[in-house]
């Protein structure tokens, strides 16, 4: 008993001595900021147990159980080994914690030795493992391992700070809290904390483990204001970190005003990040042809980390329905893709009505991308968009299937105007270290108006880069001129077929299938320059393979050309040789007045000329055939309509010519009194990016020796307006039916270069105001990177498609206004199918889109295009958006066009509550 008292006295003495040293340190430094371990019992036990038991006083050699430390002392002449034994035997106290606790306080620290409590005051901080606690006042009880923290008020009742507890990714701010370091349990009062996108408040919060939290009289929302615009209230809430939040009866409130009728018996709010399985809620809609409907109801199933499936269904009161099946797959750093198959059964109106219509159709999309690092030199990609031509005609609302949230539930109208569908599947391989490469492509295109589908199955290309057989492997200097003699190879093979989708049969596809192949062997030689002139001779051999021959004869009874096709294997060849000359000339006009705005104008002219010869190897398969009732005859080839077409007829000894021009000027910038940068104040302004003309003259032709003139021009005016133009000028006159006659347009003293047979013009520009907050763009970009950090490339593409298809939901209020304008014009003369003359095809349209901020929160915008040929606006839509902080309202109106629609939507911005929206849609289809 005496020994126990003696040990207790000694322990208290050591503890008091330690406190004295800490007090001296605090007085010396002014305020306490020191890391210390709260394992007081461990410390005291270790100090008490330093008295060695009698059995441990003797040195022991050769026993591993005592962990002996043997070393040699070089000072001893006899090199006798001296053995030292660690005789400390530490016993851990039962109430000790398993890691050190670091603490600091700005004001003061009080240590209660008797009760083993530590009091910290003013801007205190306690850290233990992943727990970081900050508060105005903190009390730590060593005996129970419980830390208590609370807020503090000044004399005016203003809060000087609250208790903040950070553990992992959960931050809790409370008026007061208690936390047990051992059990990791805690209890807080009037607490704010965040779980995923939810901002939560509860009068009482109980933390039972690192993942589970219970809340009493709680409120949660996605609005980050202290007084949120909207919130959900529940009496009891259970949070499971990164998984789900479950409530009892839950109500909704706006601006702290409860919406009494809206009370749900329970609520489940997903908190899991990334993909997780679950039901997809529908959206209510109304259409004039299909009636009331629920769109987008379905289920999203995660199979594993690499595969998931989404199914959605749309149901309408008039009997129509649609199913969407969308699997997606991904293997990181290898490949990713998604497929969407949609099948719909449409009933418009009621049976017995005059306008009743029934239709079954489908639509298929597939996208696949291969990571370039998966197999260096090999790539595979797919972009399939195919289906019934009637699919877009009978869509209940719109046509683009949105896959941003799993596929299939919402639609976007512009697809209804896309009369062309196209697909491509591509495989490419490049042999590393070898001069050749291979590509295999499968292509598809179809016209939704005519229902004609064209398939390329397959399209194979094999290329060999230019080889220099006369060039030695090791060469010093430029080498001999004949070292530059190069030879290459390009080969391709293609199969094509066509059919009408509504009457499709395999027999029809096989009957219309034809294939062809093409081989090209170019030989080139780069001779040394003669002064400023570059001379390049060349030779080319081409061969084409055909699977059919086309025979056309004039039928005097039916007064038209009859055509017959013979299947088989046929070949045709062609040879050409040429020598080209090219150079460049420069000219600069410098102004004498050094203060003039325009200081210099620079002109670059690149003329070129070539001489070529081609024998007439195509004479055997061209036939002079009558094509109309007037007796006009034309040379028609047996290989017209083939996969690669026919070689040109006639012997050619041509002289080619062309010239390209580039024009720019150097101007003096306007002086800016606020600028401190030094320099000459000059900048270059491009006037003409390119302007030229090309043509040729055939010396060996018996007629029509001069070719058409090809003109082109490119320019960017004021760095804002992009202009591109091109035209073909035929120098020969035509007869009354539009056919050329061998007579120049400038004959008979006429001033004319000829007639324009086809041409195009495009002009585009865009204007926008300055950004109000330049830093906001960088912040938004960084936020976008953060949001996309854990997404695959396919998921990012789906998100971007959703943004493009729903522009009113993603409005940049940082730019007050923006306008984009473009105009396109094209025309061409096309020979009629019965050879009776030519038709001119003309298109002219203007596209526009823009938006304008009425206020910082309101924005209006519109987009569409105008067809000058029909003087109509086929597509036009406008939108109005209102930024309501955590909510957003958008109104979309399409007043005319193929589809007329009206939509108003109010929804939270949070992705978690994307489906919680008030939506009203009305759509009408014009007949």
XYZ file of N, CA and C in Angstrom, residues 54 109 115 132 134 183 208 270 345 367 435 475 500 577 599 690 729 739 788 865 880:
63
model
N 14.360 -6.748 -10.805
C 15.659 -7.376 -10.507
C 16.118 -8.300 -11.598
N -4.341 28.876 -22.493
C -4.616 27.468 -22.304
C -4.563 27.178 -20.813
N -8.618 16.892 -12.720
C -9.663 16.277 -13.560
C -9.160 15.901 -14.952
N -10.335 17.884 -37.828
C -9.812 19.239 -37.637
C -10.924 20.074 -37.016
N -12.116 23.594 -35.044
C -11.836 25.001 -34.762
C -13.045 25.599 -34.058
N -14.514 6.806 -30.142
C -15.650 6.180 -30.831
C -16.020 6.874 -32.132
N -22.926 8.966 -35.696
C -22.737 7.673 -35.044
C -21.470 6.977 -35.536
N -30.354 10.828 -53.579
C -29.041 10.177 -53.808
C -27.895 11.158 -53.585
N -44.285 3.247 -82.163
C -45.549 2.878 -82.787
C -46.474 4.069 -82.626
N -22.007 5.295 -81.359
C -20.757 6.046 -81.356
C -19.683 5.268 -80.623
N 6.690 2.467 -94.591
C 6.179 3.581 -95.401
C 4.758 3.385 -95.903
N 23.592 9.828 -96.750
C 23.874 10.810 -97.785
C 24.323 12.097 -97.121
N -34.495 1.509 -101.532
C -35.501 2.346 -100.880
C -35.886 1.672 -99.570
N 1.656 12.416 -118.195
C 2.977 12.924 -117.812
C 2.949 14.434 -117.905
N 1.352 52.634 -94.061
C 2.779 52.794 -94.259
C 3.304 51.997 -95.452
N -6.286 35.214 -100.507
C -5.995 34.461 -101.718
C -6.949 34.866 -102.827
N -16.078 29.699 -115.113
C -16.485 30.457 -116.304
C -16.208 29.606 -117.532
N -26.464 23.515 -124.756
C -25.268 22.741 -125.046
C -24.193 23.638 -125.651
N -15.794 17.826 -65.172
C -15.543 16.788 -66.158
C -14.367 15.899 -65.791
N -33.100 30.645 -89.817
C -32.537 30.962 -91.124
C -33.658 31.295 -92.094
N -36.384 33.013 -73.840
C -36.230 33.981 -72.758
C -35.797 33.201 -71.530
